[in-house]
Amino acid sequence: MRDRVREARADATREMVIEAAWDLSRREGLTGWSLRQLADEVGLKAPTLYAYFDSKHAIFDAMFCQAWRALGELSATWPVDTDRPRASLRAGARSWFAFSTAELVRFQLMNQRIINGFEPSPEAYAASVASYEHYTAQFAAVGITDQAHLDLWTAMCSGLASQQLANDPGGERWERLVDDAAELFCNHVGLPPDPPLMEQG
Amino acid sequence: MRDRVREARADATREMVIEAAWDLSRREGLTGWSLRQLADEVGLKAPTLYAYFDSKHAIFDAMFCQAWRALGELSATWPVDTDRPRASLRAGARSWFAFSTAELVRFQLMNQRIINGFEPSPEAYAASVASYEHYTAQFAAVGITDQAHLDLWTAMCSGLASQQLANDPGGERWERLVDDAAELFCNHVGLPPDPPLMEQG
DNA sequence: GTCTATACTGTGATAGAC
DNA sequence: GTCTATCACAGTATAGAC
């Protein structure tokens, strides 16, 4: 009972620390802040952070886990309309692209090995795997199961997002190409055209 | 005269330091080594490095510059056969992919913002721009000038390379998709099929 | 001119008092 | 759980030998 309360308080503190870490990362870069700075942000001393996290890497691990869980939850909202596979893929691509380009540091943490020596924990890795499985399941629903096709798709999407973030942050130079890329891909895998939408009136 | 000799010696030392920095980066990661370690590698003391480079960032800058110059030189060797634009693009893509995936740390330094606070100097930036212009010129030679098309191509290629490096280092899971990607792209921009090759005999 | 020696500030991390 | 004190190491900079 007491333990539950204590644990909940500790969880809340952990949450607060992670939120502050995201904030600092946005301002100073993912590797541009120290534990002393982070502690200052939440009104603690640096060693106290070790009561909540084993190391600085453990904080990154929690952030990594949170980011992949967020993507997993987002991808659960993508409705797959098997009658309109092309529209479904296009919508999924747009949604993924918007998520990925919304936060540079999140993209870096999820997709690039920007923190030297950081390896996600098994738990954090599982979150990323779960997200990927969500994605494969939705492709399977429209008949795309070939690993090479999935790999080509991940490459195209990640390339568009990383170029957008690196060369036109905040713009839409590569965002505009998402639909083209989706169509290219659909043609490549031999998806039939979606049936025409029946407009009412 | 004396100055020339001295300058040449200094250049040779700089070269040696940069080579050692690449070596350390391969072993420990781009951000995984200190100036003291680097100095040890070349038989100097850390402060001595400041006789050759203004700062650690200046060393990264020299590496960045070297890497982009190497790509620029490589792309100068890509022959563009205007009679066979598809084969030319395919060959260029393969060559670029091989270069990019050959060294993880080089790719990170060139294409990802892995070193916090590092901005390439105007000279180093110019090297990357020169490389890019080489690339646009070769596309122009086969009639591809639309910025959106060039952007789509850079996104596809960089996506393939980064996925290869991140998820199958040393393998060929994404390398196998390079030809497919090139063909997709050629279809998209409306390149005609290459004429059949006349085999002799 | 190039080096060694040294010092300054800040880092992640640990030990132990309370 | 939170703190003070401390550690080894980092990047950086200067003084001074030769």
PDB file of C-alpha atoms in Angstrom, chain A:
ATOM      1  CA  MET A   1       0.000   0.000   0.000  1.00  0.00           C
ATOM      2  CA  ARG A   2       2.619   2.509   1.128  1.00  0.00           C
ATOM      3  CA  ASP A   3       4.852   0.963  -1.511  1.00  0.00           C
ATOM      4  CA  ARG A   4       2.277   1.632  -4.203  1.00  0.00           C
ATOM      5  CA  VAL A   5       2.097   5.302  -3.284  1.00  0.00           C
ATOM      6  CA  ARG A   6       5.875   5.553  -3.185  1.00  0.00           C
ATOM      7  CA  GLU A   7       6.144   3.808  -6.513  1.00  0.00           C
ATOM      8  CA  ALA A   8       3.583   6.086  -8.112  1.00  0.00           C
ATOM      9  CA  ARG A   9       5.444   9.131  -6.835  1.00  0.00           C
ATOM     10  CA  ALA A  10       8.704   7.736  -8.182  1.00  0.00           C
ATOM     11  CA  ASP A  11       7.048   7.083 -11.541  1.00  0.00           C
ATOM     12  CA  ALA A  12       5.774  10.641 -11.634  1.00  0.00           C
ATOM     13  CA  THR A  13       9.265  11.948 -10.925  1.00  0.00           C
ATOM     14  CA  ARG A  14      10.700   9.718 -13.636  1.00  0.00           C
ATOM     15  CA  GLU A  15       8.095  11.058 -16.056  1.00  0.00           C
ATOM     16  CA  MET A  16       9.003  14.605 -15.124  1.00  0.00           C
ATOM     17  CA  VAL A  17      12.707  13.938 -15.620  1.00  0.00           C
ATOM     18  CA  ILE A  18      12.102  12.406 -19.055  1.00  0.00           C
ATOM     19  CA  GLU A  19       9.937  15.324 -20.100  1.00  0.00           C
ATOM     20  CA  ALA A  20      12.694  17.709 -19.024  1.00  0.00           C
ATOM     21  CA  ALA A  21      15.215  15.613 -20.942  1.00  0.00           C
ATOM     22  CA  TRP A  22      13.142  15.949 -24.146  1.00  0.00           C
ATOM     23  CA  ASP A  23      12.937  19.663 -23.552  1.00  0.00           C
ATOM     24  CA  LEU A  24      16.664  20.010 -23.056  1.00  0.00           C
ATOM     25  CA  SER A  25      17.316  17.829 -26.103  1.00  0.00           C
ATOM     26  CA  ARG A  26      15.155  20.054 -28.261  1.00  0.00           C
ATOM     27  CA  ARG A  27      17.022  23.138 -27.060  1.00  0.00           C
ATOM     28  CA  GLU A  28      20.590  21.855 -26.827  1.00  0.00           C
ATOM     29  CA  GLY A  29      20.634  18.719 -28.928  1.00  0.00           C
ATOM     30  CA  LEU A  30      20.364  15.107 -27.845  1.00  0.00           C
ATOM     31  CA  THR A  31      23.966  15.042 -26.641  1.00  0.00           C
ATOM     32  CA  GLY A  32      24.146  18.708 -25.674  1.00  0.00           C
ATOM     33  CA  TRP A  33      23.104  18.583 -22.045  1.00  0.00           C
ATOM     34  CA  SER A  34      24.561  17.239 -18.795  1.00  0.00           C
ATOM     35  CA  LEU A  35      22.982  15.516 -15.848  1.00  0.00           C
ATOM     36  CA  ARG A  36      23.626  18.672 -13.791  1.00  0.00           C
ATOM     37  CA  GLN A  37      21.608  20.733 -16.272  1.00  0.00           C
ATOM     38  CA  LEU A  38      18.855  18.129 -16.293  1.00  0.00           C
ATOM     39  CA  ALA A  39      18.766  18.033 -12.501  1.00  0.00           C
ATOM     40  CA  ASP A  40      18.536  21.833 -12.393  1.00  0.00           C
ATOM     41  CA  GLU A  41      15.532  21.730 -14.713  1.00  0.00           C
ATOM     42  CA  VAL A  42      13.580  19.578 -12.275  1.00  0.00           C
ATOM     43  CA  GLY A  43      14.899  21.144  -9.066  1.00  0.00           C
ATOM     44  CA  LEU A  44      17.147  18.265  -8.010  1.00  0.00           C
ATOM     45  CA  LYS A  45      20.865  17.702  -7.632  1.00  0.00           C
ATOM     46  CA  ALA A  46      22.599  15.567 -10.225  1.00  0.00           C
ATOM     47  CA  PRO A  47      23.342  12.539  -7.988  1.00  0.00           C
ATOM     48  CA  THR A  48      19.681  12.370  -7.027  1.00  0.00           C
ATOM     49  CA  LEU A  49      18.849  11.413 -10.604  1.00  0.00           C
ATOM     50  CA  TYR A  50      20.611   8.139  -9.896  1.00  0.00           C
ATOM     51  CA  ALA A  51      17.797   7.299  -7.481  1.00  0.00           C
ATOM     52  CA  TYR A  52      15.512   7.131 -10.530  1.00  0.00           C
ATOM     53  CA  PHE A  53      17.811   6.085 -13.360  1.00  0.00           C
ATOM     54  CA  ASP A  54      20.889   3.878 -13.309  1.00  0.00           C
ATOM     55  CA  SER A  55      22.793   6.082 -15.714  1.00  0.00           C
ATOM     56  CA  LYS A  56      22.440   8.769 -18.352  1.00  0.00           C
ATOM     57  CA  HIS A  57      22.027   5.973 -20.900  1.00  0.00           C
ATOM     58  CA  ALA A  58      19.052   4.694 -18.908  1.00  0.00           C
ATOM     59  CA  ILE A  59      17.397   8.086 -19.385  1.00  0.00           C
ATOM     60  CA  PHE A  60      17.969   7.854 -23.124  1.00  0.00           C
ATOM     61  CA  ASP A  61      16.606   4.331 -22.984  1.00  0.00           C
ATOM     62  CA  ALA A  62      13.386   5.538 -21.380  1.00  0.00           C
ATOM     63  CA  MET A  63      13.091   8.256 -24.026  1.00  0.00           C
ATOM     64  CA  PHE A  64      13.730   5.715 -26.798  1.00  0.00           C
ATOM     65  CA  CYS A  65      11.079   3.418 -25.359  1.00  0.00           C
ATOM     66  CA  GLN A  66       8.547   6.231 -25.010  1.00  0.00           C
ATOM     67  CA  ALA A  67       9.115   7.358 -28.603  1.00  0.00           C
ATOM     68  CA  TRP A  68       8.624   3.893 -30.098  1.00  0.00           C
ATOM     69  CA  ARG A  69       5.548   3.301 -27.967  1.00  0.00           C
ATOM     70  CA  ALA A  70       4.115   6.569 -29.246  1.00  0.00           C
ATOM     71  CA  LEU A  71       4.678   5.437 -32.820  1.00  0.00           C
ATOM     72  CA  GLY A  72       3.164   2.056 -32.007  1.00  0.00           C
ATOM     73  CA  GLU A  73       0.054   3.748 -30.656  1.00  0.00           C
ATOM     74  CA  LEU A  74      -0.154   6.040 -33.652  1.00  0.00           C
ATOM     75  CA  SER A  75       0.116   3.170 -36.112  1.00  0.00           C
ATOM     76  CA  ALA A  76      -2.713   1.390 -34.317  1.00  0.00           C
ATOM     77  CA  THR A  77      -4.952   4.239 -35.475  1.00  0.00           C
ATOM     78  CA  TRP A  78      -4.202   3.680 -39.170  1.00  0.00           C
ATOM     79  CA  PRO A  79      -7.314   2.147 -40.654  1.00  0.00           C
ATOM     80  CA  VAL A  80      -6.520  -0.345 -43.398  1.00  0.00           C
ATOM     81  CA  ASP A  81      -9.220  -0.341 -46.044  1.00  0.00           C
ATOM     82  CA  THR A  82      -8.568  -3.492 -48.053  1.00  0.00           C
ATOM     83  CA  ASP A  83     -10.828  -2.137 -50.791  1.00  0.00           C
ATOM     84  CA  ARG A  84      -8.595   0.897 -51.152  1.00  0.00           C
ATOM     85  CA  PRO A  85      -5.052  -0.351 -50.458  1.00  0.00           C
ATOM     86  CA  ARG A  86      -3.343   2.536 -52.229  1.00  0.00           C
ATOM     87  CA  ALA A  87      -5.220   5.157 -50.255  1.00  0.00           C
ATOM     88  CA  SER A  88      -4.463   3.225 -47.074  1.00  0.00           C
ATOM     89  CA  LEU A  89      -0.740   3.116 -47.771  1.00  0.00           C
ATOM     90  CA  ARG A  90      -0.702   6.770 -48.707  1.00  0.00           C
ATOM     91  CA  ALA A  91      -2.473   7.731 -45.497  1.00  0.00           C
ATOM     92  CA  GLY A  92      -0.134   5.587 -43.443  1.00  0.00           C
ATOM     93  CA  ALA A  93       2.901   7.120 -45.118  1.00  0.00           C
ATOM     94  CA  ARG A  94       1.654  10.642 -44.478  1.00  0.00           C
ATOM     95  CA  SER A  95       0.943   9.876 -40.862  1.00  0.00           C
ATOM     96  CA  TRP A  96       4.348   8.257 -40.333  1.00  0.00           C
ATOM     97  CA  PHE A  97       6.106  11.106 -42.100  1.00  0.00           C
ATOM     98  CA  ALA A  98       4.334  13.732 -39.991  1.00  0.00           C
ATOM     99  CA  PHE A  99       5.247  11.872 -36.800  1.00  0.00           C
ATOM    100  CA  SER A 100       8.863  11.412 -37.851  1.00  0.00           C
ATOM    101  CA  THR A 101       9.513  14.969 -38.956  1.00  0.00           C
ATOM    102  CA  ALA A 102       7.658  16.578 -36.062  1.00  0.00           C
ATOM    103  CA  GLU A 103      10.652  16.249 -33.735  1.00  0.00           C
ATOM    104  CA  LEU A 104      14.212  16.102 -34.987  1.00  0.00           C
ATOM    105  CA  VAL A 105      15.692  14.786 -31.758  1.00  0.00           C
ATOM    106  CA  ARG A 106      13.076  12.063 -31.521  1.00  0.00           C
ATOM    107  CA  PHE A 107      13.881  10.932 -35.047  1.00  0.00           C
ATOM    108  CA  GLN A 108      17.585  10.956 -34.254  1.00  0.00           C
ATOM    109  CA  LEU A 109      17.090   8.913 -31.110  1.00  0.00           C
ATOM    110  CA  MET A 110      14.799   6.395 -32.810  1.00  0.00           C
ATOM    111  CA  ASN A 111      16.570   5.988 -36.128  1.00  0.00           C
ATOM    112  CA  GLN A 112      20.155   7.145 -35.862  1.00  0.00           C
ATOM    113  CA  ARG A 113      22.913   5.991 -33.569  1.00  0.00           C
ATOM    114  CA  ILE A 114      23.630   9.447 -32.306  1.00  0.00           C
ATOM    115  CA  ILE A 115      24.519   8.577 -28.716  1.00  0.00           C
ATOM    116  CA  ASN A 116      27.846   6.835 -28.554  1.00  0.00           C
ATOM    117  CA  GLY A 117      27.692   3.484 -26.798  1.00  0.00           C
ATOM    118  CA  PHE A 118      23.923   3.569 -26.360  1.00  0.00           C
ATOM    119  CA  GLU A 119      22.171   0.287 -27.008  1.00  0.00           C
ATOM    120  CA  PRO A 120      18.460   0.049 -26.308  1.00  0.00           C
ATOM    121  CA  SER A 121      17.544  -2.310 -23.503  1.00  0.00           C
ATOM    122  CA  PRO A 122      15.627  -5.478 -24.382  1.00  0.00           C
ATOM    123  CA  GLU A 123      12.444  -3.775 -23.207  1.00  0.00           C
ATOM    124  CA  ALA A 124      13.049  -0.687 -25.339  1.00  0.00           C
ATOM    125  CA  TYR A 125      14.047  -2.810 -28.302  1.00  0.00           C
ATOM    126  CA  ALA A 126      10.832  -4.786 -27.889  1.00  0.00           C
ATOM    127  CA  ALA A 127       8.863  -1.548 -28.205  1.00  0.00           C
ATOM    128  CA  SER A 128      10.490  -0.845 -31.558  1.00  0.00           C
ATOM    129  CA  VAL A 129       9.899  -4.418 -32.710  1.00  0.00           C
ATOM    130  CA  ALA A 130       6.254  -4.197 -31.697  1.00  0.00           C
ATOM    131  CA  SER A 131       5.882  -1.049 -33.741  1.00  0.00           C
ATOM    132  CA  TYR A 132       7.483  -2.728 -36.738  1.00  0.00           C
ATOM    133  CA  GLU A 133       5.172  -5.716 -36.422  1.00  0.00           C
ATOM    134  CA  HIS A 134       2.190  -3.418 -36.459  1.00  0.00           C
ATOM    135  CA  TYR A 135       3.485  -2.118 -39.742  1.00  0.00           C
ATOM    136  CA  THR A 136       4.073  -5.521 -41.312  1.00  0.00           C
ATOM    137  CA  ALA A 137       0.613  -6.655 -40.256  1.00  0.00           C
ATOM    138  CA  GLN A 138      -0.997  -3.733 -42.032  1.00  0.00           C
ATOM    139  CA  PHE A 139       0.956  -4.443 -45.176  1.00  0.00           C
ATOM    140  CA  ALA A 140      -0.006  -8.091 -44.980  1.00  0.00           C
ATOM    141  CA  ALA A 141      -3.638  -6.975 -44.839  1.00  0.00           C
ATOM    142  CA  VAL A 142      -3.312  -5.518 -48.325  1.00  0.00           C
ATOM    143  CA  GLY A 143      -1.362  -8.515 -49.598  1.00  0.00           C
ATOM    144  CA  ILE A 144       2.183  -7.189 -49.309  1.00  0.00           C
ATOM    145  CA  THR A 145       4.351  -9.722 -47.507  1.00  0.00           C
ATOM    146  CA  ASP A 146       7.586  -9.843 -49.500  1.00  0.00           C
ATOM    147  CA  GLN A 147      10.442  -8.769 -47.207  1.00  0.00           C
ATOM    148  CA  ALA A 148      12.175  -6.993 -50.078  1.00  0.00           C
ATOM    149  CA  HIS A 149       9.068  -4.890 -50.662  1.00  0.00           C
ATOM    150  CA  LEU A 150       8.789  -3.964 -46.992  1.00  0.00           C
ATOM    151  CA  ASP A 151      12.481  -3.080 -46.921  1.00  0.00           C
ATOM    152  CA  LEU A 152      12.151  -0.865 -49.961  1.00  0.00           C
ATOM    153  CA  TRP A 153       9.252   0.919 -48.341  1.00  0.00           C
ATOM    154  CA  THR A 154      11.064   1.544 -45.063  1.00  0.00           C
ATOM    155  CA  ALA A 155      14.041   2.835 -47.016  1.00  0.00           C
ATOM    156  CA  MET A 156      11.946   5.245 -49.070  1.00  0.00           C
ATOM    157  CA  CYS A 157      10.052   6.584 -46.079  1.00  0.00           C
ATOM    158  CA  SER A 158      13.079   6.966 -43.838  1.00  0.00           C
ATOM    159  CA  GLY A 159      14.988   8.612 -46.663  1.00  0.00           C
ATOM    160  CA  LEU A 160      12.241  11.161 -47.254  1.00  0.00           C
ATOM    161  CA  ALA A 161      11.991  11.988 -43.558  1.00  0.00           C
ATOM    162  CA  SER A 162      15.717  12.268 -42.969  1.00  0.00           C
ATOM    163  CA  GLN A 163      16.211  14.482 -46.010  1.00  0.00           C
ATOM    164  CA  GLN A 164      13.343  16.690 -44.883  1.00  0.00           C
ATOM    165  CA  LEU A 165      14.805  17.052 -41.402  1.00  0.00           C
ATOM    166  CA  ALA A 166      18.379  17.557 -42.558  1.00  0.00           C
ATOM    167  CA  ASN A 167      17.896  19.850 -45.544  1.00  0.00           C
ATOM    168  CA  ASP A 168      14.598  21.640 -45.102  1.00  0.00           C
ATOM    169  CA  PRO A 169      13.625  21.511 -41.425  1.00  0.00           C
ATOM    170  CA  GLY A 170      10.157  22.879 -40.876  1.00  0.00           C
ATOM    171  CA  GLY A 171       9.508  22.976 -44.621  1.00  0.00           C
ATOM    172  CA  GLU A 172       7.699  20.602 -46.924  1.00  0.00           C
ATOM    173  CA  ARG A 173      10.159  20.037 -49.770  1.00  0.00           C
ATOM    174  CA  TRP A 174      10.251  16.274 -49.208  1.00  0.00           C
ATOM    175  CA  GLU A 175       6.810  16.046 -47.635  1.00  0.00           C
ATOM    176  CA  ARG A 176       5.401  16.885 -51.056  1.00  0.00           C
ATOM    177  CA  LEU A 177       7.024  13.737 -52.439  1.00  0.00           C
ATOM    178  CA  VAL A 178       5.397  11.314 -50.026  1.00  0.00           C
ATOM    179  CA  ASP A 179       2.371  10.684 -52.231  1.00  0.00           C
ATOM    180  CA  ASP A 180       4.581  10.183 -55.278  1.00  0.00           C
ATOM    181  CA  ALA A 181       6.704   7.713 -53.381  1.00  0.00           C
ATOM    182  CA  ALA A 182       3.649   5.810 -52.229  1.00  0.00           C
ATOM    183  CA  GLU A 183       2.301   5.605 -55.768  1.00  0.00           C
ATOM    184  CA  LEU A 184       5.675   4.486 -57.137  1.00  0.00           C
ATOM    185  CA  PHE A 185       5.792   1.786 -54.517  1.00  0.00           C
ATOM    186  CA  CYS A 186       2.234   0.621 -55.174  1.00  0.00           C
ATOM    187  CA  ASN A 187       2.997   0.296 -58.868  1.00  0.00           C
ATOM    188  CA  HIS A 188       6.162  -1.610 -58.068  1.00  0.00           C
ATOM    189  CA  VAL A 189       4.419  -4.196 -55.911  1.00  0.00           C
ATOM    190  CA  GLY A 190       1.587  -4.529 -58.409  1.00  0.00           C
ATOM    191  CA  LEU A 191      -1.274  -3.159 -56.353  1.00  0.00           C
ATOM    192  CA  PRO A 192      -4.352  -2.589 -58.531  1.00  0.00           C
ATOM    193  CA  PRO A 193      -5.707   0.957 -58.738  1.00  0.00           C
ATOM    194  CA  ASP A 194      -8.203   1.829 -56.048  1.00  0.00           C
ATOM    195  CA  PRO A 195     -11.811   1.887 -57.301  1.00  0.00           C
ATOM    196  CA  PRO A 196     -13.022   5.407 -58.043  1.00  0.00           C
ATOM    197  CA  LEU A 197     -14.647   7.174 -55.116  1.00  0.00           C
ATOM    198  CA  MET A 198     -18.378   7.628 -55.540  1.00  0.00           C
ATOM    199  CA  GLU A 199     -19.117  11.273 -54.851  1.00  0.00           C
ATOM    200  CA  GLN A 200     -22.605  11.961 -53.597  1.00  0.00           C
ATOM    201  CA  GLY A 201     -24.806  14.469 -55.431  1.00  0.00           C
TER     202      GLY A 201
END
